[in-house]
Tab-separated table of C-alpha atoms in Angstrom:
chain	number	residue	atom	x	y	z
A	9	UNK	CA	17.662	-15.227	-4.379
A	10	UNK	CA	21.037	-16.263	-4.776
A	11	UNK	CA	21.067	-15.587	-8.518
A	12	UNK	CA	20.349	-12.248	-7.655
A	13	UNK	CA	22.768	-11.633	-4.807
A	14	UNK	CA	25.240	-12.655	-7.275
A	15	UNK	CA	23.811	-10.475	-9.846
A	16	UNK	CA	24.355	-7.362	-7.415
A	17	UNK	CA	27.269	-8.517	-5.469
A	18	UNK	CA	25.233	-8.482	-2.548
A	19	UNK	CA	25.776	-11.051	0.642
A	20	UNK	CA	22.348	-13.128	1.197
A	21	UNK	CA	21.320	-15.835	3.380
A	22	UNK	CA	17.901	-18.078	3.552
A	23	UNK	CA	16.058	-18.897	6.136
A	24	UNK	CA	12.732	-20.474	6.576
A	25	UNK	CA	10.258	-18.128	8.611
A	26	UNK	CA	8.959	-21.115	10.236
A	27	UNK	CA	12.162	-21.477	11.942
A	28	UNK	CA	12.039	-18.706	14.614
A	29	UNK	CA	15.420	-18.977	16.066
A	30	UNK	CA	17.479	-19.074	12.654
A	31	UNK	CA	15.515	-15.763	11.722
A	32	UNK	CA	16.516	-14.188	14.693
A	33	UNK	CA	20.067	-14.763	14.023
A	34	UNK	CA	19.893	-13.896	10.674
A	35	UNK	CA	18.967	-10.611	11.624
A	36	UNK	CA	21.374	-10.087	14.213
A	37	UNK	CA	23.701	-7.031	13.308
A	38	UNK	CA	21.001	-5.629	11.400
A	39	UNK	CA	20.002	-2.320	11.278
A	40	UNK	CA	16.943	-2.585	9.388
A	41	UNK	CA	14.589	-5.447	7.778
A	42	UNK	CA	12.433	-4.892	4.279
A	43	UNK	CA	10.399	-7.736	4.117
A	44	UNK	CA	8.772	-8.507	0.778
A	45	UNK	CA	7.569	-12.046	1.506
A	46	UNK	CA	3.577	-11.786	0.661
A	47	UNK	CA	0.775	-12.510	1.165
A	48	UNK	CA	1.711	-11.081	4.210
A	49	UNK	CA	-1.263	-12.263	6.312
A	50	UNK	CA	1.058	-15.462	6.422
A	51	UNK	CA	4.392	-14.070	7.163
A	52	UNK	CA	4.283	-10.774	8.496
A	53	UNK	CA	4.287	-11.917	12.149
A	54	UNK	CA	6.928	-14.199	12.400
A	55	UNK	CA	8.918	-11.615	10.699
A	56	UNK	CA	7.872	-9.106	12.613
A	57	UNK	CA	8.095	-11.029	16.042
A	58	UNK	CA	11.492	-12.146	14.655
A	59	UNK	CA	12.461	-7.934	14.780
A	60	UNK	CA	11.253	-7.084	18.037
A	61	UNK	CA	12.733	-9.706	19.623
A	62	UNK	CA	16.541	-8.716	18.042
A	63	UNK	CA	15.507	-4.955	17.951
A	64	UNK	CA	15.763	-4.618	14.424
A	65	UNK	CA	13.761	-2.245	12.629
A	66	UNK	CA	10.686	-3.670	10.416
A	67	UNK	CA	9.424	-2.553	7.643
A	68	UNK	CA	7.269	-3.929	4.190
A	69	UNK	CA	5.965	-3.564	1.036
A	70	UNK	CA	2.451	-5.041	2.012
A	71	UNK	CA	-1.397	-3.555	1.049
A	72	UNK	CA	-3.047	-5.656	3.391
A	73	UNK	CA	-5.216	-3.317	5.369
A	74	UNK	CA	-5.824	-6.274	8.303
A	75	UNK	CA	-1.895	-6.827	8.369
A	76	UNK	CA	-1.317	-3.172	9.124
A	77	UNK	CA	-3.510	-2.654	11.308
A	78	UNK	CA	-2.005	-5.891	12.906
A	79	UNK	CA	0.696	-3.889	12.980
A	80	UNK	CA	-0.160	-1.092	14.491
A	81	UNK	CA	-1.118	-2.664	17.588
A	82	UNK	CA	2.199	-3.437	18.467
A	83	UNK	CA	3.853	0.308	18.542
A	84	UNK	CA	3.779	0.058	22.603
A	85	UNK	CA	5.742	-2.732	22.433
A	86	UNK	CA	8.260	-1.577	19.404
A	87	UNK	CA	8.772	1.942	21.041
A	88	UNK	CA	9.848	0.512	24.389
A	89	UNK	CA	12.311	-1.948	22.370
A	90	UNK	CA	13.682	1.070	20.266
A	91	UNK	CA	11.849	-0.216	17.099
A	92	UNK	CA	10.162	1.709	14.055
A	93	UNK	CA	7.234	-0.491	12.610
A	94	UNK	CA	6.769	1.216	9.383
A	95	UNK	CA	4.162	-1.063	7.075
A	96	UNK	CA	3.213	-0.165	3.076
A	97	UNK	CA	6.033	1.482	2.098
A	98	UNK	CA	5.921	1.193	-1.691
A	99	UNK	CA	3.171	2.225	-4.118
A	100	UNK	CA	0.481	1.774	-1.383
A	101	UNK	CA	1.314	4.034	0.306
A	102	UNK	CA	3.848	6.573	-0.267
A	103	UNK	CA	2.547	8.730	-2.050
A	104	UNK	CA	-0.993	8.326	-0.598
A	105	UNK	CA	0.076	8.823	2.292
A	106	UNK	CA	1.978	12.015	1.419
A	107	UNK	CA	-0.707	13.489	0.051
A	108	UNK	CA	-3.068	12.832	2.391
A	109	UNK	CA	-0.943	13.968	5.046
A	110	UNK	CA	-0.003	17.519	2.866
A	111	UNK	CA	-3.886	18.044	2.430
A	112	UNK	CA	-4.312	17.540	6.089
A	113	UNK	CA	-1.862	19.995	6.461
A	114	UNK	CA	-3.621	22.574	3.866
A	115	UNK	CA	-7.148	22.379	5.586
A	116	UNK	CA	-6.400	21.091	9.449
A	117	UNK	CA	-10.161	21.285	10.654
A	118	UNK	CA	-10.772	18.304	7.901
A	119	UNK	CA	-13.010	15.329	8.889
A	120	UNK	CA	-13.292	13.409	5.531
A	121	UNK	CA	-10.853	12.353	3.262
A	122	UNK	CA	-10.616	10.600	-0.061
A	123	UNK	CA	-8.037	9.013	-2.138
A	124	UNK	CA	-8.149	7.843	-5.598
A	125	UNK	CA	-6.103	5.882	-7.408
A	126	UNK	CA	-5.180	4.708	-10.887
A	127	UNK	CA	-2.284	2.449	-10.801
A	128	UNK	CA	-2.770	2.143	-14.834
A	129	UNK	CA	-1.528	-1.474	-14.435
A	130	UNK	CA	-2.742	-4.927	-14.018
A	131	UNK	CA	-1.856	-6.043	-10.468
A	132	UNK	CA	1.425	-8.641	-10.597
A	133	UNK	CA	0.873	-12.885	-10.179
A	134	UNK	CA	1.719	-11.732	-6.633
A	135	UNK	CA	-0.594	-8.949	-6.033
A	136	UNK	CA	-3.537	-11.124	-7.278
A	137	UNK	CA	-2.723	-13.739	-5.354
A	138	UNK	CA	-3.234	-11.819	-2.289
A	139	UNK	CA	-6.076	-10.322	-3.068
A	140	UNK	CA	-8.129	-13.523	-3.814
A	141	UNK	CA	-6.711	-14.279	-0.205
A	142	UNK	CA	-8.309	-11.469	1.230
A	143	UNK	CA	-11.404	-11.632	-0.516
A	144	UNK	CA	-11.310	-8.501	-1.956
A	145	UNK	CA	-13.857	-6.800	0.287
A	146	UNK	CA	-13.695	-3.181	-0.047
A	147	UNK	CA	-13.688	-0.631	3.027
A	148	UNK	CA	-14.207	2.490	4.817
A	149	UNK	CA	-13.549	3.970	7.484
A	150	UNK	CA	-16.322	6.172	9.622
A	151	UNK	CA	-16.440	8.196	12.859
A	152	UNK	CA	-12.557	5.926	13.548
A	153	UNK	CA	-13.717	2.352	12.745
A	154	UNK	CA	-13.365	0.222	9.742
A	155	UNK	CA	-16.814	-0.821	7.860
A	156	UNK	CA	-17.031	-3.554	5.277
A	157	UNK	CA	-18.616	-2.735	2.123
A	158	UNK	CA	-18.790	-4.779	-0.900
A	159	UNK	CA	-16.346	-4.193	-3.750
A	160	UNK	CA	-17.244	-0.981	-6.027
A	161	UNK	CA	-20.438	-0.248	-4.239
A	162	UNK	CA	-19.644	3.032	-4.884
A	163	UNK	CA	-18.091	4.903	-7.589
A	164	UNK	CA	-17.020	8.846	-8.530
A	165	UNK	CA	-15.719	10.244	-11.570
A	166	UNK	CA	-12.625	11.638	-10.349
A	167	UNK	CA	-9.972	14.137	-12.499
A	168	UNK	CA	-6.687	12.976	-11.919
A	169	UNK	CA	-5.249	15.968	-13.912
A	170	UNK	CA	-2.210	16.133	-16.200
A	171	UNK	CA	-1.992	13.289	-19.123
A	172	UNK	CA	-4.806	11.051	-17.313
A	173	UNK	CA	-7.912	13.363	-17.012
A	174	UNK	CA	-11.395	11.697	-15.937
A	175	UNK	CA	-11.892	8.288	-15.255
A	176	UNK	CA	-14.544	6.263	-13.155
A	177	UNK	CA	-12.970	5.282	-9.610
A	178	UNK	CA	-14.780	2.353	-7.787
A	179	UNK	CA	-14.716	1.315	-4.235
A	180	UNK	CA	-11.797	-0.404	-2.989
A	181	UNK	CA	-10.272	-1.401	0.574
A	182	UNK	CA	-6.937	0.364	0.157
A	183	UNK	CA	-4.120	0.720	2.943
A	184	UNK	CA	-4.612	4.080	3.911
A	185	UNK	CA	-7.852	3.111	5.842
A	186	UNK	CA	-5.242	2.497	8.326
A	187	UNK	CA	-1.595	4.590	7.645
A	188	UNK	CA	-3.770	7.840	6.815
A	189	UNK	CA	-6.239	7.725	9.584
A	190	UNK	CA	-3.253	7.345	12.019
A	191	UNK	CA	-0.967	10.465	10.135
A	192	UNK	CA	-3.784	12.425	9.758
A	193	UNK	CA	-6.456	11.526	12.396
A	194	UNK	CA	-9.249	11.622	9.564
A	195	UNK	CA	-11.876	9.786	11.332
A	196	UNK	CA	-14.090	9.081	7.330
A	197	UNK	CA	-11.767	7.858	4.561
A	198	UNK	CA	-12.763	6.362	1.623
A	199	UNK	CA	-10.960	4.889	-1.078
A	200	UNK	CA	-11.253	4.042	-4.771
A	201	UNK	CA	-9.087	2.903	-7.966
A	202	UNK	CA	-9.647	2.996	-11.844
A	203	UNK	CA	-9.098	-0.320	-12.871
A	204	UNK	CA	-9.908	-1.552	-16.237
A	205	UNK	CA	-13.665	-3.863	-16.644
A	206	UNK	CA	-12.255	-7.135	-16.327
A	207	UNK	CA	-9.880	-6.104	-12.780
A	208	UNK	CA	-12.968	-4.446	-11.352
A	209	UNK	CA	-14.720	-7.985	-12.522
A	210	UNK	CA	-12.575	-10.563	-10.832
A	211	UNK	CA	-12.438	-8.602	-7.868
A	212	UNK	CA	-16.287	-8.988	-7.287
A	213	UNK	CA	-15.698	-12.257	-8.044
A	214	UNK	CA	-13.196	-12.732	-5.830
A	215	UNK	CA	-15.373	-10.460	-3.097
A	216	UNK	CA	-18.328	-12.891	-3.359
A	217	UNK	CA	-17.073	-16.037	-3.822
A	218	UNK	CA	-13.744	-15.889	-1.807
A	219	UNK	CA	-14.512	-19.089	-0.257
A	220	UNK	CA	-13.556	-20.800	-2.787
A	221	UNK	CA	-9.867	-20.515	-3.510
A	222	UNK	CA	-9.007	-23.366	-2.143
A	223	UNK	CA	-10.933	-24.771	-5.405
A	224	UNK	CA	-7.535	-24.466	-8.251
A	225	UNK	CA	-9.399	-24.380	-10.837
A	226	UNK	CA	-11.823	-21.547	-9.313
A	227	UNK	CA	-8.101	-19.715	-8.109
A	228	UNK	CA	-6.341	-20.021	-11.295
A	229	UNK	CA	-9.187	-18.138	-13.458
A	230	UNK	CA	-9.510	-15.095	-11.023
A	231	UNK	CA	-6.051	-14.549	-10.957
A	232	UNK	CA	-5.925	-14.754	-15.077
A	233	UNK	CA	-8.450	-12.581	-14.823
A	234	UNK	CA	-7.135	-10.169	-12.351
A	235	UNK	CA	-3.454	-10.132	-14.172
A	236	UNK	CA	-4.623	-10.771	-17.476
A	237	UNK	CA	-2.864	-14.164	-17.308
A	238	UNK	CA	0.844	-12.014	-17.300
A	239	UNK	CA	3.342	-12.651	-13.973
A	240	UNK	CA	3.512	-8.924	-14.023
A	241	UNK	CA	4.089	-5.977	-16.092
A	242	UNK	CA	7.560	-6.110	-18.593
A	243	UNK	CA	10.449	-3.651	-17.763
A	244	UNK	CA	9.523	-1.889	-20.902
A	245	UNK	CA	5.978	-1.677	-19.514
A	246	UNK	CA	7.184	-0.110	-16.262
A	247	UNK	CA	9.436	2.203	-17.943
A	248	UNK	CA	6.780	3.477	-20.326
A	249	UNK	CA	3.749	4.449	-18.259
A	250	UNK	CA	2.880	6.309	-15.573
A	251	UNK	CA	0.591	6.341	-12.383
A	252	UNK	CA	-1.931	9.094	-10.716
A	253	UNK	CA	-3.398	9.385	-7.434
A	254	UNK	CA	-6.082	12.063	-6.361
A	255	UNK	CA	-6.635	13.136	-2.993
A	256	UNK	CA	-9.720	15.051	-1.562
A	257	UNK	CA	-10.500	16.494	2.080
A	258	UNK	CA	-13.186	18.716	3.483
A	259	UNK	CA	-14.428	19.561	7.145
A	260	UNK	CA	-18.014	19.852	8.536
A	261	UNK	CA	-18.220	23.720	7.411
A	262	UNK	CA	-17.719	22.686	3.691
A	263	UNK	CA	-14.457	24.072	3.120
A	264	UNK	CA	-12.292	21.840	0.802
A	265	UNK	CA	-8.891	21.162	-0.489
A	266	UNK	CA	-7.541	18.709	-3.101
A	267	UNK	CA	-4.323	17.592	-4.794
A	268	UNK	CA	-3.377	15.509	-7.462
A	269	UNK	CA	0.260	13.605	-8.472
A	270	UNK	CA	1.323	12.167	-11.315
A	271	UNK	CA	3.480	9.371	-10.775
A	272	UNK	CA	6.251	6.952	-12.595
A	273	UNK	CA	4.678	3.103	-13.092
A	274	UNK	CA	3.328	1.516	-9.448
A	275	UNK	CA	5.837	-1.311	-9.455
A	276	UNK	CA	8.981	0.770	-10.430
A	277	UNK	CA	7.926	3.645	-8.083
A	278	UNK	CA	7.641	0.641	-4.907
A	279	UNK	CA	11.528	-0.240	-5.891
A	280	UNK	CA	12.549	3.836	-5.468
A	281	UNK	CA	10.428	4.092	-2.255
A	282	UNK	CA	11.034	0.808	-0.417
A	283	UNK	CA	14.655	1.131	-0.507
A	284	UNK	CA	14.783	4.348	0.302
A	285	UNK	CA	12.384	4.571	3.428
A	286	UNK	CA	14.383	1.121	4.592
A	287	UNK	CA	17.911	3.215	4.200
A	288	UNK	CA	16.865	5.841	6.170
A	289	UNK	CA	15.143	4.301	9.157
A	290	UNK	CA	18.261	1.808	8.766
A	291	UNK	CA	20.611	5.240	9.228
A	292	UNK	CA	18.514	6.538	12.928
A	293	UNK	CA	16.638	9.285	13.555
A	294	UNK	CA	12.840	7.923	13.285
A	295	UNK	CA	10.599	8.074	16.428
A	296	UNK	CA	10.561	4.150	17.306
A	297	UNK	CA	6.843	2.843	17.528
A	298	UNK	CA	4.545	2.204	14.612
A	299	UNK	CA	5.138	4.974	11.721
A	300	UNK	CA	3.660	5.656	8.557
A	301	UNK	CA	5.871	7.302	5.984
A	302	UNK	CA	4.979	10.766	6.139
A	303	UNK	CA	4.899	10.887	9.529
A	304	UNK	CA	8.324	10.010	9.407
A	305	UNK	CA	9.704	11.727	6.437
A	306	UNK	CA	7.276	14.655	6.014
A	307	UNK	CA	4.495	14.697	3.261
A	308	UNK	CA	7.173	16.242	0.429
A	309	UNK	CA	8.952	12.874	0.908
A	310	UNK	CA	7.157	11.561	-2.739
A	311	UNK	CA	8.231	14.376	-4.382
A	312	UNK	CA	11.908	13.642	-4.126
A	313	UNK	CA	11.695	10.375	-6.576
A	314	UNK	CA	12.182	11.351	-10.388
A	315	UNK	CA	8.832	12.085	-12.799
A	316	UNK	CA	6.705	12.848	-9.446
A	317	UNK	CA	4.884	15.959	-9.731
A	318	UNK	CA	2.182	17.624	-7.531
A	319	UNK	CA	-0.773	19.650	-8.273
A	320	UNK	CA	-3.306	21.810	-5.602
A	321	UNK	CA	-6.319	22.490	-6.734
C-alpha cells in the first residue's frame, strides 16, 4: 500500500480492522470510505461498524449477495446517523443495476426480471478466493425472498448483441438478487453468466464440495481452476477486451422489454465506477440510508464511462 501511495502521491495510513478504535480514527475527517478489503464476509462489518460510528459514508466493491443484504439491514440505522450505505459498486453492479433499473423504468407493471452476464474474463486470485468461500451456490429470488438453487441448474441462450452475439448463460447467485430487487421492487430475479467450461466446472465443484476449503490442497486446485492458475487478467488483457450484460423484464400480462450494453473489461470498468460513485457520495447530495447505485445516480449513470453503449430491444 505504501508503494502505491508513493506511486500516486497519495497520503495512506494502515490499520488493522481488528483494531476497532484505530479504524475509527483513521476515518475521522473523512468524507467517504471505499473499502476493497475481500472476502468481505470477513471484513465488511468492522468496516462498516467502524463508519457508522464516525458518520462516514461506506461504500465497496463486494459481490457477496449475503454481505449486501447484511447491509441492507442497517439503512435505519445509517439514515438516522446521516450515512449512505452503498454496497457493489464496481462491475457487479453498476451497470446491472442501471439497466435493470432503466428497464423497470420502460415497462413499470414488471414482475420478473433477468440479468445476464458475460464478464469475458477469468475471475482474479481474489475473486476466486471468495467464491470458494461462499460456496458458490447459485440464487433466485421469488415472490421477495431469496431461494438456493444449485450452481447452473438452469441455463438460456441469451443474445448479448453487438460483437458478442449468442452464448449459453448458466445459473449464478449474482448481487443484484439484492441491489435490483430493492431499486426496482422486482419481486422474481434471476441471474446467469457465460463463463467458459472449466469456470462453470470449478464452481460446481466449489458448490458441492465447499466444505472442504479448509483442505489446501482441495483450495488451491479450485482456485487454478477457477482463474486458470493467473492472479488476474494483464493490463494488456483489460485494455483489449470487452464485457456485455443483458437484461430482460416482463409483467403478468406478457408484455416485455429488454436491453443490452456492451461494456469495457470487468476489472477496468470496477476502477472507473468505484471511484467515481465514492467521489460523489464523498461530495453530498445522496439520500443517507442503504442505496444502490442507480437509485442514487439514475439508471444513465453507466453510460457516462468511455466504450459503454446501450441497446433496447
Amino acid at each position: 500500500m505504501a508503494s502505491l501511495a508513493g506511486e500516486l502521491d497519495l497520503p495512506h495510513a494502515a490499520v488493522a480492522l481488528e483494531d476497532g478504535e484505530s479504524v475509527r480514527a483513521a476515518l475521522e475527517g473523512l468524507a467517504a470510505v471505499l473499502h476493497c478489503a475481500g472476502p468481505f464476509q470477513d471484513t465488511t462489518a468492522m468496516m462498516l461498524q467502524a463508519c457508522l460510528d464516525t458518520g462516514t459514508h461506506y461504500l465497496d466493491i463486494t459481490g457477496e449477495l449475503d454481505v449486501i443484504e447484511a447491509t441492507a439491514t442497517r439503512t435505519d440505522e445509517a439514515t438516522s446517523k446521516g450515512v449512505v450505505l452503498m454496497s457493489a459498486v464496481g462491475f457487479d453492479v453498476v451497470p446491472s443495476d442501471c439497466l435493470a433499473v432503466h428497464l423497470s423504468n420502460r415497462l413499470p407493471t414488471a414482475t420478473r426480471l433477468t440479468i445476464a452476464l458475460d464478464p469475458n474474463t477469468r475471475p482474479s486470485h481474489g475473486t476466486a478466493t471468495t467464491a470458494l468461500r461462499g460456496r458458490s451456490d447459485a440464487a433466485v429470488r421469488r415472490d421477495g425472498r431469496l431461494v438456493s438453487a444449485p450452481v447452473a441448474s438452469k441455463q438460456r441462450i441469451v443474445d448479448f448483441g453487438f460483437d458478442r452475439g449468442e452464448a449459453t448463460a448458466s445459473l449464478i447467485k449474482w448481487a443484484d438478487l439484492a441491489t435490483a430487487y430493492r431499486s426496482t421492487g422486482i419481486g422474481n430475479i434471476e441471474t446467469y453468466a457465460a463463463l467458459p467450461p472449466d469456470v462453470l466446472l470449478g464452481l460446481k465443484i466449489a458448490s458441492r464440495l465447499g466444505f472442504l476449503i479448509r483442505v489446501p490442497v482441495f483450495a488451491r486446485t479450485v482456485i487454478k481452476s477457477l482463474t486458470g492458475g493467473e492472479h488476474g487478467p494483464s493490463e494488456a488483457q483489460r485494455e483489449a477486451d470487452a464485457s456485455w450484460l443483458f437484461g430482460e423484464v416482463e409483467d403478468d400480462g406478457g408484455a416485455r422489454a429488454a436491453a443490452r450494453l456492451r461494456m469495457p473489461h470487468a476489472y477496468t470498468l470496477t476502477a472507473w465506477t468505484s471511484v467515481e460513485t465514492t467521489v460523489r457520495v464523498a461530495a453530498g447530495g445522496v439520500a443517507p440510508g442503504f442505496q444502490t447505485p442507480a437509485t442514487a445516480f439514475g439508471p444513465d449513470f453507466i453510460l457516462e464511462f468511455d466504450g459503454v453503449e446501450r441497446e433496447d430491444i
